[in-house]
Short mmCIF file of C-alpha atoms in Angstrom, two decimals:
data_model
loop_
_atom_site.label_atom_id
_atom_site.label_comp_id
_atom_site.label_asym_id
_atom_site.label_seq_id
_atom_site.Cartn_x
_atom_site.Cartn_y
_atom_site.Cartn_z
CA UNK A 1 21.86 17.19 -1.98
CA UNK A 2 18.55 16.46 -3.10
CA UNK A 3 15.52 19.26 -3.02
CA UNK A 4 13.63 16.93 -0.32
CA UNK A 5 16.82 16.25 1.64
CA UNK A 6 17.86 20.31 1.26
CA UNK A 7 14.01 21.52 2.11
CA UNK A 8 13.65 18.94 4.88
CA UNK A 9 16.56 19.91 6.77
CA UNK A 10 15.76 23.67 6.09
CA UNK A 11 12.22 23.76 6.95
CA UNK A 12 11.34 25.42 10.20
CA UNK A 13 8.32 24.09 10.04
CA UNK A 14 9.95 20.42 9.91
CA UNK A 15 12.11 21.35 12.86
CA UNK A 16 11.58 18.49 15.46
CA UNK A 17 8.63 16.72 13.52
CA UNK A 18 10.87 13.76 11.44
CA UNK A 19 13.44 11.08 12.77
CA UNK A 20 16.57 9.74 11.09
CA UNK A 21 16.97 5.72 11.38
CA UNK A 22 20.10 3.92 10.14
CA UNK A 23 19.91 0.52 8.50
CA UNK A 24 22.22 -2.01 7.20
CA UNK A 25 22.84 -3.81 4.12
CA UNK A 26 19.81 -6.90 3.38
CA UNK A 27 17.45 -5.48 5.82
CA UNK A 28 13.72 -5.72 4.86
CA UNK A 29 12.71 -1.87 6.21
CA UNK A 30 9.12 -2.52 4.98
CA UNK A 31 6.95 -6.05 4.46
CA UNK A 32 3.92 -6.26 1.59
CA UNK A 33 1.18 -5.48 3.15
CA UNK A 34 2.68 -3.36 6.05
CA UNK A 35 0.74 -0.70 7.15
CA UNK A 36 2.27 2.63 6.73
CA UNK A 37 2.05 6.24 8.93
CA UNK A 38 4.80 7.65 7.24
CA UNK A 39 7.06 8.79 4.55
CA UNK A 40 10.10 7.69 3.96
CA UNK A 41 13.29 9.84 2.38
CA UNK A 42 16.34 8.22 1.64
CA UNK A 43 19.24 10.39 3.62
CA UNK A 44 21.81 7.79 2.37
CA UNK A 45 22.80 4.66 1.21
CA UNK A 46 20.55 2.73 -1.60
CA UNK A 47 16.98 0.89 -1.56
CA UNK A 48 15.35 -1.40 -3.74
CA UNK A 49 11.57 -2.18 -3.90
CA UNK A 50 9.97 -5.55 -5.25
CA UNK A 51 7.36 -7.96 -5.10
CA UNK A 52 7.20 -11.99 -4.82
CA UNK A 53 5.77 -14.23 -7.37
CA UNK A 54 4.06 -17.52 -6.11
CA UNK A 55 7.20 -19.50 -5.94
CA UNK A 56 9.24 -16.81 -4.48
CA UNK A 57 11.25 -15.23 -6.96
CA UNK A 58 11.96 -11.77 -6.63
CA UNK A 59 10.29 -9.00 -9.27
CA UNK A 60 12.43 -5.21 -9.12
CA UNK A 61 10.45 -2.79 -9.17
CA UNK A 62 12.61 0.20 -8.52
CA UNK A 63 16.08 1.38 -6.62
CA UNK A 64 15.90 4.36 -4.78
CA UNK A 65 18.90 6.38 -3.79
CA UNK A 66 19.50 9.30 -1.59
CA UNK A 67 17.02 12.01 -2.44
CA UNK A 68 14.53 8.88 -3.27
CA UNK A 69 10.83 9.55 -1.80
CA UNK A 70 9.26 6.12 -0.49
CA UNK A 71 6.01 5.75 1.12
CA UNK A 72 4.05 8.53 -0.83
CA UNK A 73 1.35 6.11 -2.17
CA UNK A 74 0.56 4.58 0.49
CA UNK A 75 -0.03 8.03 2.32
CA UNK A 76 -1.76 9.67 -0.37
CA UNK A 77 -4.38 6.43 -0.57
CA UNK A 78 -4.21 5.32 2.67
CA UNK A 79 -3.38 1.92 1.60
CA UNK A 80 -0.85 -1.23 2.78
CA UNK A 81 2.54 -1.17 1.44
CA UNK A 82 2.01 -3.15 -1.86
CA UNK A 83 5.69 -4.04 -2.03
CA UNK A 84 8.60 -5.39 -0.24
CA UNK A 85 11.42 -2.90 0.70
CA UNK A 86 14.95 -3.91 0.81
CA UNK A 87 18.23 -2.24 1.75
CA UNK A 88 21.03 -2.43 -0.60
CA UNK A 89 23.97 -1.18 1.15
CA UNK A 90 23.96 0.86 4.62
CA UNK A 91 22.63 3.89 4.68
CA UNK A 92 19.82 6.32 6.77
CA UNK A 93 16.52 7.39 6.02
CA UNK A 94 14.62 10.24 7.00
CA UNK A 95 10.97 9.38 8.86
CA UNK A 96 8.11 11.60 9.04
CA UNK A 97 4.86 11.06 10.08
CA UNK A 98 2.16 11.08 7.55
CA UNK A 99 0.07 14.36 9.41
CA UNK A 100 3.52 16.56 9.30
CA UNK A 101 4.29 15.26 5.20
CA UNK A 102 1.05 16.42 4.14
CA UNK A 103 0.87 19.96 6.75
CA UNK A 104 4.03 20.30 4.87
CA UNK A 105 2.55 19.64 1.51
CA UNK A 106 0.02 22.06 2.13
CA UNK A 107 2.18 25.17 3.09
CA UNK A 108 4.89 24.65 0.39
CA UNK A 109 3.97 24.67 -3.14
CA UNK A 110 7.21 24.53 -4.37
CA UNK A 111 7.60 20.69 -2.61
CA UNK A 112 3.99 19.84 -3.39
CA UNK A 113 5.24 20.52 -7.41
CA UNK A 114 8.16 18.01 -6.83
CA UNK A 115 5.95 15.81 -4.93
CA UNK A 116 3.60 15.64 -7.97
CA UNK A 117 6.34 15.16 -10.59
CA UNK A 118 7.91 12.67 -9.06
CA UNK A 119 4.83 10.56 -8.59
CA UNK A 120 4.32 11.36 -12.39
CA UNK A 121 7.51 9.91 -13.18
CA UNK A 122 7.14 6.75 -11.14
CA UNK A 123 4.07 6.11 -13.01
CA UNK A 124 5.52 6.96 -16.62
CA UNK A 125 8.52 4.40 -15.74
CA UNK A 126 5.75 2.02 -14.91
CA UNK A 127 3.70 2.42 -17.82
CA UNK A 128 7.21 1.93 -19.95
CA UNK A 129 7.79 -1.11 -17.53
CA UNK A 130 4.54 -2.67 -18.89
CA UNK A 131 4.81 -1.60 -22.48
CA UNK A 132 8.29 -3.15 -22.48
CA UNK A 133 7.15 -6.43 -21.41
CA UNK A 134 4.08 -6.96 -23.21
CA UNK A 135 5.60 -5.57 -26.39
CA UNK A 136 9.17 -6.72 -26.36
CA UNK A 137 11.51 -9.91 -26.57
CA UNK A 138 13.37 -10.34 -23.47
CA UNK A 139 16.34 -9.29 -25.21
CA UNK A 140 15.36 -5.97 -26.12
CA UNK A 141 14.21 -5.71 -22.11
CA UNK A 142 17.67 -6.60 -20.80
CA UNK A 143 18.75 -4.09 -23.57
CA UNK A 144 16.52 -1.57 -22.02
CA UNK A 145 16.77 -2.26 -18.20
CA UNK A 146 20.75 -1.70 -19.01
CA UNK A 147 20.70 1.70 -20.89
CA UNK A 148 18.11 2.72 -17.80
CA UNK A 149 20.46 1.62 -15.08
CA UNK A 150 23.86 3.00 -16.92
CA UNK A 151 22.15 6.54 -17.41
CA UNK A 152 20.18 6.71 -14.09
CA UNK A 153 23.14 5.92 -11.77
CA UNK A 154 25.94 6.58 -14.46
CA UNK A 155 27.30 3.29 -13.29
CA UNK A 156 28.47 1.05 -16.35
CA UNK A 157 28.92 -2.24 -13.84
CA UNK A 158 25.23 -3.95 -13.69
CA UNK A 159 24.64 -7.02 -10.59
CA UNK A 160 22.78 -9.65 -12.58
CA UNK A 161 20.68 -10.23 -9.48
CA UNK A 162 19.38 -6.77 -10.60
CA UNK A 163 18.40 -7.86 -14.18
CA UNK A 164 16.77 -11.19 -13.28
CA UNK A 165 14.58 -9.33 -10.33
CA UNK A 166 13.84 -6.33 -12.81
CA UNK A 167 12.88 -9.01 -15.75
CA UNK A 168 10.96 -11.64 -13.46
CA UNK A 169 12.70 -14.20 -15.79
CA UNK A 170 14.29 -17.48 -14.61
CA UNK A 171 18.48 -16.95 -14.44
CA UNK A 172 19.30 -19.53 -17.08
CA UNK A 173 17.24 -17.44 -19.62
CA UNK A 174 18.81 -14.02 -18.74
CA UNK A 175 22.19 -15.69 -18.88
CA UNK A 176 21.84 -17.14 -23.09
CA UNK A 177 21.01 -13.19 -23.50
CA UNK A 178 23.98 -11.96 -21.77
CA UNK A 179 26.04 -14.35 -23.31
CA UNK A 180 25.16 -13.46 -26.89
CA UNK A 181 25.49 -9.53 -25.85
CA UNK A 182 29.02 -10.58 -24.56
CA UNK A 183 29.97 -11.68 -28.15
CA UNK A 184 28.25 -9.29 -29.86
CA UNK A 185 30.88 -6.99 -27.98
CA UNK A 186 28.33 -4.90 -26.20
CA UNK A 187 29.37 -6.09 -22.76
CA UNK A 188 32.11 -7.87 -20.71
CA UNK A 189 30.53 -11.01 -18.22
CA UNK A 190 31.94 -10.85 -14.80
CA UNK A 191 31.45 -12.87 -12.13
CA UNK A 192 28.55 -11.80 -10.37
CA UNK A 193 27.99 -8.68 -12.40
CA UNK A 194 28.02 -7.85 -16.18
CA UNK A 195 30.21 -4.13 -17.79
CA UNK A 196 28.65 -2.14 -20.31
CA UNK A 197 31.39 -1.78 -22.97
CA UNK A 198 29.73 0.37 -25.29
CA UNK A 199 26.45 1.93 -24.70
CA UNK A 200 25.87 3.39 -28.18
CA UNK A 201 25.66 -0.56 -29.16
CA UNK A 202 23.07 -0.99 -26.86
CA UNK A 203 20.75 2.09 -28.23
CA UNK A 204 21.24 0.66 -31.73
CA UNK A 205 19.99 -2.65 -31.10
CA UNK A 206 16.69 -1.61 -28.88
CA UNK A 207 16.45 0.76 -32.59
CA UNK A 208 16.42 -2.39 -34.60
CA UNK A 209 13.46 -3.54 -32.05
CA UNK A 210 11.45 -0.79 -32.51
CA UNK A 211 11.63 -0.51 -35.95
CA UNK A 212 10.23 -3.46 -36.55
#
């Protein structure tokens, strides 16, 4: 159990003051643009995050699973939802209202700490995100977005949905790069998903990248 999910359910303060709502797999739980009175904290089950370009192809910006803290800029700034918020699988979702999150902020140091750091760490993923993409061939990206994913959710089988929407690149040019990583031996294509064969192959190659 997470330190938000443990705290939350332990909190006297919190007793009575948050909902839990289910939701099932493909369900849109927030719009761009929504406005937002709460904070979100994934009980169960997985979320993903992403914006639309112009034509309508979908741009990852993060998956979120149980423990996962959604909502928190938008509260903190007072601000619309700037992305799109999609379930992944079933799961529930703790809701509490932004005047409780932040009374609760302000009496517990301890979760205003975690709070903080994990904001910190959303923005130093972003900041890689950027880097990565400015900096970087595409390969080296799918390289990257792979060795992320593998040691985040220790999970060695990747969707390719997931790559494409994490890339914002067109299928047919993620699919030449997983075909040459597939004879290079550093993964196995399935249908519908890709397995990471060795993962040591993959941290040597992004080395050859940034060595250059």
């Amino acid at each position: 159990m997470s330190v938000l999910m443990k705290e939350l359910e332990t909190s006297s303060f919190l007793r009575g003051k948050y909902e839990v709502k289910s939701f099932r797999k493909e369900e849109i739980i927030l719009n761009a643009e929504d406005r937002l009175d709460s904070i979100i904290i994934l009980k169960s089950g997985k979320l993903k995050t992403y914006s639309l370009s112009e034509n309508g192809a979908k741009h990852l910006m993060r998956i979120y699973e149980a423990g996962g803290l959604l909502g928190d800029v938008e509260v903190f700034t007072d601000s619309v939802v700037i992305c799109f918020v999609e379930a992944m699988e079933d799961g529930e979702m703790y809701v509490i209202k932004r005047e409780h999150f932040l009374k609760w902020m302000e009496r517990d140091f301890n979760i205003s700490l975690y709070i903080v750091r994990q904001l910190a760490e959303k923005l130093i993923n972003t900041g890689i995100k950027m880097r990565s993409a400015v900096s970087y061939p595409l390969k080296y990206q799918v390289l990257l977005y792979i060795w992320k994913y593998v040691s985040q959710y220790k999970n060695n089988c990747i969707p390719k949905v997931l790559i494409v929407e994490e890339l914002g690149s067109n299928i047919r040019s993620i699919n030449r790069i997983l075909k040459q990583l597939a004879e290079e031996g550093i993964i196995i294509n399935l249908s519908g998903k890709i397995k990471i064969e060795d993962l040591n192959l993959v941290l040597t190659m992004m080395s050859q990248y940034e060595l250059c």
